[in-house]
Coordinates of C-alpha atoms in Angstrom, one line a residue:
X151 CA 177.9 172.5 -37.3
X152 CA 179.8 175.7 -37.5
X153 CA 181.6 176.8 -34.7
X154 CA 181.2 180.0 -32.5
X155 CA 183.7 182.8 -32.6
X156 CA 184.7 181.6 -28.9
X157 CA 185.1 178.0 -30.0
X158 CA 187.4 179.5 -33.3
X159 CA 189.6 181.4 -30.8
X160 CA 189.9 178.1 -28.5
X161 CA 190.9 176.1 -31.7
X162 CA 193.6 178.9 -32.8
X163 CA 194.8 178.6 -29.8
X164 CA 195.4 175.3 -28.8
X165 CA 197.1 173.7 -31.5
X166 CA 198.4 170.4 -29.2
X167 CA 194.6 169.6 -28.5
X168 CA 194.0 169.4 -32.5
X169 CA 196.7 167.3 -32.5
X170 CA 195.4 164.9 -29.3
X171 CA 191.9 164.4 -30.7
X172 CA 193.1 163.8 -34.7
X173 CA 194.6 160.5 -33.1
X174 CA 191.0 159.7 -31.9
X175 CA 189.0 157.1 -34.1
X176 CA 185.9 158.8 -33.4
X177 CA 183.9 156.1 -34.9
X178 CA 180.6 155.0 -34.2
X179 CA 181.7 152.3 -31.4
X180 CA 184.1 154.7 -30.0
X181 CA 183.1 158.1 -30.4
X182 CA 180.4 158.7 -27.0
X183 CA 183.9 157.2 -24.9
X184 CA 186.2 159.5 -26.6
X185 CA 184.4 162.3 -26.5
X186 CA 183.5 161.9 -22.8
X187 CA 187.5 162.0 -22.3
X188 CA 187.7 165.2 -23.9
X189 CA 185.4 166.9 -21.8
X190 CA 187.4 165.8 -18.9
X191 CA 190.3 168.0 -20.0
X192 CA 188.8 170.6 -22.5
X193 CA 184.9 170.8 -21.0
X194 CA 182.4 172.2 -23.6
X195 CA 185.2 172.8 -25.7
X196 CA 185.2 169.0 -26.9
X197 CA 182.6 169.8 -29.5
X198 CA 184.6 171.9 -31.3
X199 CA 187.7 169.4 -31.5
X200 CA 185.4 166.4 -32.4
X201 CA 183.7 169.1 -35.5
X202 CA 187.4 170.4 -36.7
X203 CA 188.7 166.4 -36.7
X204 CA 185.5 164.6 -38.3
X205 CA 185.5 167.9 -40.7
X206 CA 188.9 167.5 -41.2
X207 CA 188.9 164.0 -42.8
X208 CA 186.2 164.8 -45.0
X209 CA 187.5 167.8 -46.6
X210 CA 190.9 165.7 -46.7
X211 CA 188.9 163.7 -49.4
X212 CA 188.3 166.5 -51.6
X213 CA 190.8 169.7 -50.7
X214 CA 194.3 169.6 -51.2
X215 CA 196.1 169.6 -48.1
X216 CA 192.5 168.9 -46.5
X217 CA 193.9 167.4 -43.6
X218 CA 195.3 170.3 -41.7
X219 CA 192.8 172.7 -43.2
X220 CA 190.4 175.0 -40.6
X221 CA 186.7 173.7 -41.9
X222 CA 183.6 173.0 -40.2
X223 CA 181.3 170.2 -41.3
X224 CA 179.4 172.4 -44.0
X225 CA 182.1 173.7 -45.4
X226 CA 184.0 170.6 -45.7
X227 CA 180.9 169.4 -47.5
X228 CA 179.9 172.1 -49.7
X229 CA 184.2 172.7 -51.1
X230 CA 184.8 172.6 -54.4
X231 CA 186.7 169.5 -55.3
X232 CA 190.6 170.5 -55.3
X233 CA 190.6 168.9 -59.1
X234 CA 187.5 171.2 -60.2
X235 CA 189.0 174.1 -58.9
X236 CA 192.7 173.6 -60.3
X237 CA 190.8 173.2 -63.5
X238 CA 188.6 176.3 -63.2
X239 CA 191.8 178.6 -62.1
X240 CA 194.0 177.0 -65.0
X241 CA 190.8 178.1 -67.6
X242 CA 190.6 181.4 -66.2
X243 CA 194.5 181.7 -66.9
X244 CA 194.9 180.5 -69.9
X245 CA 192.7 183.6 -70.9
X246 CA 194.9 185.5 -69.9
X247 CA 192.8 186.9 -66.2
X248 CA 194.9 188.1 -64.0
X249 CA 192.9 189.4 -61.1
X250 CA 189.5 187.8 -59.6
X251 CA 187.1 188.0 -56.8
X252 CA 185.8 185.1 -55.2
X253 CA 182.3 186.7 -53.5
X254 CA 181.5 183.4 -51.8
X255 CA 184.9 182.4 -50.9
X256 CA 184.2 180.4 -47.8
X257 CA 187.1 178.9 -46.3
X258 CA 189.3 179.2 -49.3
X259 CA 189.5 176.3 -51.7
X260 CA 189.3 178.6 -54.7
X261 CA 191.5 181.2 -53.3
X262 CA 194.3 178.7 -52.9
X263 CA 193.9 177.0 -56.4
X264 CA 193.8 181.0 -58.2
X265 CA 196.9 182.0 -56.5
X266 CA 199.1 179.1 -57.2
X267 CA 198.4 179.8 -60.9
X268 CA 199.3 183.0 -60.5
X269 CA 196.4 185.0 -60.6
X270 CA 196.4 188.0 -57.9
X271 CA 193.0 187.0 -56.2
X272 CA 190.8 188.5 -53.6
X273 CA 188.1 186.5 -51.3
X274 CA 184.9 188.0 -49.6
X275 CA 182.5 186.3 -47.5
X276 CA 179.7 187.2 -45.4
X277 CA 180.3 184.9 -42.6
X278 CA 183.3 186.1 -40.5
X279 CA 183.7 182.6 -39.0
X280 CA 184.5 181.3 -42.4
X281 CA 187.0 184.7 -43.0
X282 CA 188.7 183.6 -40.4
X283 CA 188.9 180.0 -41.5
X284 CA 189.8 181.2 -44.9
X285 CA 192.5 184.0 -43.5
X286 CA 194.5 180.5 -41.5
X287 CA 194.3 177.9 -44.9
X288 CA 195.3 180.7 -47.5
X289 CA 197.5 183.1 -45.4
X290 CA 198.9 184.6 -48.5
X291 CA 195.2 185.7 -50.4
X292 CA 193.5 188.6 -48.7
X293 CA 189.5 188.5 -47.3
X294 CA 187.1 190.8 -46.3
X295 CA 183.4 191.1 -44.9
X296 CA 181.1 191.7 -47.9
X297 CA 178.0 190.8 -49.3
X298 CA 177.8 189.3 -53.1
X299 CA 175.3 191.6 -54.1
X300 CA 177.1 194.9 -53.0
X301 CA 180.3 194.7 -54.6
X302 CA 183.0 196.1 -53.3
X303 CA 186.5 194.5 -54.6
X304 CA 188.1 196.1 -57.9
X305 CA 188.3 193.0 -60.3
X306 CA 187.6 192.4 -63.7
X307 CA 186.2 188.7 -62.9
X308 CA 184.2 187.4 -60.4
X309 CA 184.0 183.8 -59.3
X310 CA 180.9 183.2 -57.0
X311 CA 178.9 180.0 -55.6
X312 CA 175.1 181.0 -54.5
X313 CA 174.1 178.5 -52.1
X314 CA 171.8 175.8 -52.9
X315 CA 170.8 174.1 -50.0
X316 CA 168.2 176.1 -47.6
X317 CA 167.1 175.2 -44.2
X318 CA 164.6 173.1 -46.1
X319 CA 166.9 170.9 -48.2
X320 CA 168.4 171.4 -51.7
X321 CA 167.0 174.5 -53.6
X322 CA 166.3 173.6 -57.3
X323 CA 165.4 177.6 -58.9
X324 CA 167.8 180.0 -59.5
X325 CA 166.2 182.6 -58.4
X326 CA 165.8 180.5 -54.9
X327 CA 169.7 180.5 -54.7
X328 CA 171.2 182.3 -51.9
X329 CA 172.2 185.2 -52.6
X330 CA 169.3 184.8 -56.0
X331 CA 170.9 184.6 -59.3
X332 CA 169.0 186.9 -61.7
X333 CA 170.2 189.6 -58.0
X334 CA 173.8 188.3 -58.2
X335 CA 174.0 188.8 -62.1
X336 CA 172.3 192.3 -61.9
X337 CA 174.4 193.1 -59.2
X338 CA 178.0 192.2 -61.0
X339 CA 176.8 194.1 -64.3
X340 CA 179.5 194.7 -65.8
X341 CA 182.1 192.3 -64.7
X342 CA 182.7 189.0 -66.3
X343 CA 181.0 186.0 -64.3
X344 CA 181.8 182.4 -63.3
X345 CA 178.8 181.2 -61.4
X346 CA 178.8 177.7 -59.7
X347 CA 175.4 176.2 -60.3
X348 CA 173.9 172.5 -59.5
X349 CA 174.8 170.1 -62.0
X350 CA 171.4 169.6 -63.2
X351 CA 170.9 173.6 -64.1
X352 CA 168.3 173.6 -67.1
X353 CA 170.9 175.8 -70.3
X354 CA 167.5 177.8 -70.8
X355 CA 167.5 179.4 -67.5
X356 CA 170.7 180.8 -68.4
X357 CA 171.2 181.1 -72.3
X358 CA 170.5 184.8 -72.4
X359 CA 173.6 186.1 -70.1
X360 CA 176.1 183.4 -70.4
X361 CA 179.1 182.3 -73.1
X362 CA 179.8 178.8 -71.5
X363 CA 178.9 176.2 -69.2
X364 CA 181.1 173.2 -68.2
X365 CA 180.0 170.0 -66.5
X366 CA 182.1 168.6 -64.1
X367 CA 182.5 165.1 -62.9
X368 CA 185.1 163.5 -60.9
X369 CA 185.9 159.8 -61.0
X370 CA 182.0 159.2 -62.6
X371 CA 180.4 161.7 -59.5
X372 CA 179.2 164.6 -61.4
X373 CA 180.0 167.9 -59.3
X374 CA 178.9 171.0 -60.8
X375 CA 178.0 172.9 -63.6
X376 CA 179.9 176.3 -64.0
X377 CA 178.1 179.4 -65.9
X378 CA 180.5 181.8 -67.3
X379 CA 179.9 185.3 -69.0
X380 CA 180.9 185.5 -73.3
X381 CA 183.9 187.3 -72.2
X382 CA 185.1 183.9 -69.9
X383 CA 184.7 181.6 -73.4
X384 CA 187.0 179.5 -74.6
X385 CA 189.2 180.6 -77.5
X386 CA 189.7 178.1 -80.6
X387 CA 192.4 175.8 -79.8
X388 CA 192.7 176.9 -76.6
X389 CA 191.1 174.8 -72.9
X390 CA 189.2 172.0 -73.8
X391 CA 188.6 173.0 -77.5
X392 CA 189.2 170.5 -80.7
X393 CA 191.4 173.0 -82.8
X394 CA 189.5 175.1 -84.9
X395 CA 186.6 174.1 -83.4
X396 CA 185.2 177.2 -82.0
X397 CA 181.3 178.1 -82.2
X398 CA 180.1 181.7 -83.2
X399 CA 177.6 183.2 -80.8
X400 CA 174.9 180.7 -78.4
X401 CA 176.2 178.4 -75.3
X402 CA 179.5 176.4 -75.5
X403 CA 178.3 173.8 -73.7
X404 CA 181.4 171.4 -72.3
X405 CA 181.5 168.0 -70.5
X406 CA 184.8 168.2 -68.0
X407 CA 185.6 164.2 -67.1
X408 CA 188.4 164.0 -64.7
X409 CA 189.3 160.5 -63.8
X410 CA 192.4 158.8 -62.5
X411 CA 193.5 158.2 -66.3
X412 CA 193.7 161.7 -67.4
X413 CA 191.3 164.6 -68.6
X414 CA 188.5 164.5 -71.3
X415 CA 187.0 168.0 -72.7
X416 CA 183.8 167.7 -74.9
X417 CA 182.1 170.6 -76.6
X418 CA 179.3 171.5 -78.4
X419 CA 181.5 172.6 -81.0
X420 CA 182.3 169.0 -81.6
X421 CA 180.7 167.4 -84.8
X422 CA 177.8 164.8 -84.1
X423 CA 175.2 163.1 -86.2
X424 CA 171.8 165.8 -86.2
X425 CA 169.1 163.3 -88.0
X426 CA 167.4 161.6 -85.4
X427 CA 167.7 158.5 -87.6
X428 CA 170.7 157.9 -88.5
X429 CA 171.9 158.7 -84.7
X430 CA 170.3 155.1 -83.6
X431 CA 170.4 152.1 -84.9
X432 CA 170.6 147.9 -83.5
X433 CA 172.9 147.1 -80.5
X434 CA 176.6 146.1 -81.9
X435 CA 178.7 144.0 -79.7
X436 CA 179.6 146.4 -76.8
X437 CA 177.2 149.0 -75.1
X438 CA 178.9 152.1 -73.8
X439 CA 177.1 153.9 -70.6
X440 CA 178.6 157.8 -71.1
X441 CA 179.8 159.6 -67.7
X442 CA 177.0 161.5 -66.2
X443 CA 179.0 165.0 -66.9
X444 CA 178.4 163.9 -70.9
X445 CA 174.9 163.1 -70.4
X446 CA 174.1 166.3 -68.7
X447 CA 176.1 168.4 -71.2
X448 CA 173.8 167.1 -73.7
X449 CA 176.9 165.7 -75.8
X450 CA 176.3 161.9 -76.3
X451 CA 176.3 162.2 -79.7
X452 CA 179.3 164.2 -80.1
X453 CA 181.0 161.0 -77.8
X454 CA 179.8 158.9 -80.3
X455 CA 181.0 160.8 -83.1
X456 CA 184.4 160.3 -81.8
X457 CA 184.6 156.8 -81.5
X458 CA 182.1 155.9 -84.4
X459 CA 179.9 154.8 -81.9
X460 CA 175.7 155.4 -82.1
X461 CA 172.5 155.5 -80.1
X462 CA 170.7 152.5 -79.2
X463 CA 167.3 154.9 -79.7
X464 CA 168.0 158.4 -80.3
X465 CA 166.2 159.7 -77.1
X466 CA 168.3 157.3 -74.5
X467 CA 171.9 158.2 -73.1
X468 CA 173.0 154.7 -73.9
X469 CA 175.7 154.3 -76.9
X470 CA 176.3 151.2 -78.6
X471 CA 179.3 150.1 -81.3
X472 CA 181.3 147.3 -82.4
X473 CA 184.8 148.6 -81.6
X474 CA 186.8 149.6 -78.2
X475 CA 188.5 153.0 -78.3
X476 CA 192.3 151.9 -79.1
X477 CA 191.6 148.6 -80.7
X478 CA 192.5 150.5 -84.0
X479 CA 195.7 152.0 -82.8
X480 CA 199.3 149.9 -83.3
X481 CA 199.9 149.7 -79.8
X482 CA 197.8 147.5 -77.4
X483 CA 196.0 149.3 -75.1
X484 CA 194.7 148.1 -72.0
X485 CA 190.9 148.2 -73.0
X486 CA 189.8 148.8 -69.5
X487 CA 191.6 152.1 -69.2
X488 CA 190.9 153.0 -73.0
X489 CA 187.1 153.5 -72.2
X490 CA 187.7 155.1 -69.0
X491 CA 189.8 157.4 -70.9
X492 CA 187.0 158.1 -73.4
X493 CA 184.7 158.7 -70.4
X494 CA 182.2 156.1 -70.5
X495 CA 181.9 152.4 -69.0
X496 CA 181.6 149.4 -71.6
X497 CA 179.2 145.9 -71.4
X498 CA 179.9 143.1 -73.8
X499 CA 176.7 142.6 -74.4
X500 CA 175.8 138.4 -74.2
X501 CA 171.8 138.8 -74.9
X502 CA 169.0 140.9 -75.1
X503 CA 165.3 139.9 -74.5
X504 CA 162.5 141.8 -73.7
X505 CA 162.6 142.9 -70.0
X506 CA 159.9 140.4 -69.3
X507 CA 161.6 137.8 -70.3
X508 CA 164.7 138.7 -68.5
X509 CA 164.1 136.4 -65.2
X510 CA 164.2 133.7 -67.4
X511 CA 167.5 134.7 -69.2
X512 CA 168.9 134.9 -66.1
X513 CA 168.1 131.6 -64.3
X514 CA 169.2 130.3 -67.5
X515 CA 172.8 131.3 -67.2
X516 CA 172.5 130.3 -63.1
X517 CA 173.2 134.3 -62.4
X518 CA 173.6 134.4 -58.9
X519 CA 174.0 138.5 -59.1
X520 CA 173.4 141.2 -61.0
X521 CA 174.3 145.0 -61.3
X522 CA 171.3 147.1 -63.1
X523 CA 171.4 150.2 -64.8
X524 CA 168.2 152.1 -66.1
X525 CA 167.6 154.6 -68.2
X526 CA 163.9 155.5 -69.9
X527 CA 162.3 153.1 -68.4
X528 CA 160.2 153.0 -64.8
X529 CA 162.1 150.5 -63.0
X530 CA 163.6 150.3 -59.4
X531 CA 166.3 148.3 -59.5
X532 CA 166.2 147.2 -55.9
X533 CA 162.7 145.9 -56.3
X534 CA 163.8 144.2 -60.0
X535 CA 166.5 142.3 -58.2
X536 CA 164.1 141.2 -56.1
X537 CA 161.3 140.1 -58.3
X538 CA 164.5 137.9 -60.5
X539 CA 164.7 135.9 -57.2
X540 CA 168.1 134.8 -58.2
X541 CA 170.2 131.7 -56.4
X542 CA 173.2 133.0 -54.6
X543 CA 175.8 131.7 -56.0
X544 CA 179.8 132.0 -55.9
X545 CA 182.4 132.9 -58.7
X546 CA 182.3 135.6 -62.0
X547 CA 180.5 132.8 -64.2
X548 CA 177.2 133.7 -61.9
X549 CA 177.5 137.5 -62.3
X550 CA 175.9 139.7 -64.7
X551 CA 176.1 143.8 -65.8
X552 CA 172.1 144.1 -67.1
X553 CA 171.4 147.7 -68.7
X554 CA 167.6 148.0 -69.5
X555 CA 166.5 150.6 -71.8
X556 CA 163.4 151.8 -74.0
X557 CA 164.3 151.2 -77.8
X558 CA 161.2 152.7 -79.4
X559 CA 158.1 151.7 -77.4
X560 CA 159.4 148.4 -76.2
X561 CA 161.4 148.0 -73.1
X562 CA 164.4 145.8 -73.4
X563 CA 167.0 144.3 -71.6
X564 CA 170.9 143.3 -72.2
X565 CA 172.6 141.3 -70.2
X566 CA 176.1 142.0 -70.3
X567 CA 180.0 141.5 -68.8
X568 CA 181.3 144.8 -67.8
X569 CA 184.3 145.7 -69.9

């Protein structure tokens, strides 16, 4: 909840009470005595303290520094990943940018990631709680009061994040974002653009003003899509782009996987099999499920270029091959990592049946448990798990990976050990 201005200027001042409460648990079993004790020595005050803490460890989770950040629960929640935002600031460098505004800065996160690359940047927000916020984490970045669509700071580039949950829950058109996007484009004429959007953001609704998109996931949790302007593009061999690889005019589209074993960039401009029919064919011996920033780039098929890998039916996310990535290279590679690195999770797959027949398969090979992923097919897999009425059981003989897909107009199921 955010806090008033009074319970801001309590909180600015009385650094030794931030300090009391972070040493709080605050957990479900704990929190009503806790906070009862605060409002013995800070009275309505507690609720501020108990918002700045609980806020605090969230945002610790995705903002650098997190910890000792000023943040109320939304904006702990809504912050750009730290990761996302290096990443964004680093792209907008490498194209040589030197000054931005952030319209929608909030309490800073991309401020903080734009300076330390060295661009000069300047934030602007219309609520002056958040300024304040924003003026305490990134003391060294100026803010002002000002509204998105009445510009107002002198900067080539604009970085800017509509909202996109309403009083009413998540909003899924763009022109329901808040400020509206087709207003916030109109209203920036003339400047180039990079517009935060939901990760689901249909390419068509956007096609006709913009030079790029990215998808971003971190660690397999897809975070964003980001809509720049032609002039925010990347160059051949530059970010993210195979050398040489760079596409004339129309949408770059780019997957951005981020994951604890390094960065993966795929682009449009990446070659990939066209014919429908030569993109699928029979399952090989491992099945590849592509990270959901690939999938929503609409780049499986340039994944599976890479790796010599295809489509188990060329309408279905799901990849299939004989090989690991590295088990061609000289040196052994642990394959675990491999297909992490190549942004995808891999099955071995053991059998595939027809997904009525896949209790049986099941009770066959005494599975006591089973992890189920879907895709074109309409099936829960909570209520599938329970329909198998499987035996629990103990040790890694008795548990199963089981992907279930439509192949054609038959629904199928393989069961699998997870890579």
């Amino acid at each position: 909840m955010p806090y008033t201005h009074e319970e801001l200027d309590f909180l600015f001042a009385h650094p030794e009470a931030i300090e009391f409460a972070s040493t709080l648990e605050l957990s479900r079993k704990s929190e009503l005595r806790e906070i009862a004790g605060l409002r013995k020595d800070y009275g309505d005050k507690a609720r501020c303290l108990v918002e700045l803490v609980q806020s605090r460890r969230t945002a610790q989770r995705k903002i650098e520094g997190g910890s000792q950040w000023m943040v109320d629960s939304p904006s702990a929640q809504q912050a750009t990943p730290s990761p996302v935002a290096d990443f964004r600031a680093q792209h907008l460098k490498g194209l040589g940018v030197e000054r931005v505004a952030d319209v929608t800065c909030s309490v800073g996160t991309e401020l903080m990631h734009l300076s330390r690359a060295g661009i000069s940047a300047v934030g602007a927000d219309l609520d002056f709680q958040r300024l304040r916020m924003a003026r305490a984490n990134v003391p060294n970045v100026p803010v002002l009061r000002a509204d998105a669509l009445h510009p107002v700071i002198d900067a080539p580039v604009v970085i800017a994040d509509p909202a996109r949950r309403g009083s009413s829950g998540r909003i899924h058109s763009i022109k329901d974002l808040m400020p509206p996007l087709p207003e916030l484009i109109a209203a920036q004429q003339g400047r180039e653009l990079a517009v935060k959007c939901a990760p689901g953001i249909d390419f068509s609704n956007v096609d006709d003003w913009a030079g790029q998109v990215d998808i971003v996931s971190v660690d397999g949790d897809v975070k964003e899509a980001c809509v720049y302007t032609p002039g925010l593009r990347a160059q051949a061999g530059g970010v993210g782009l195979k050398e040489g690889g760079q596409e004339g005019s129309g949408l770059l589209r780019r997957a951005v996987v981020m994951r604890a074993s390094g960065l993966l960039t795929l682009t449009s401009a990446m070659p990939y099999e066209e014919d429908d029919a030569k993109a699928a064919a029979p399952a090989g011996r491992y099945l590849f499920d592509p990270d959901g920033a690939i999938v929503r780039a609409g780049l499986v098929r340039h994944l599976a270029a890479q790796h010599g890998w295809w489509q188990l039916d060329p309408r279905i996310a799901y990849l299939t091959g004989d090989t690991l990535p590295g088990e061609q290279g000289t040196e052994a590679v642990d394959p675990a990592e491999a297909v992490r690195a190549a942004g995808a999770r891999a099955f071995e797959i053991v059998e595939q049946v027809p997904l009525k027949k896949l209790k049986a398969a099941l009770h066959a090979r005494s599975a006591a448990r089973v992890e189920i992923l879907v895709r074109g097919v309409d099936v829960d897999p909570d209520q599938l798990r329970k329909k198998l009425k499987l035996k629990a059981g103990k040790g890694k003989q008795n548990s199963w990976s089981v992907v279930i897909a439509r192949i054609g107009d038959a629904a199928t199921a393989f069961i699998c050990e997870s890579v």
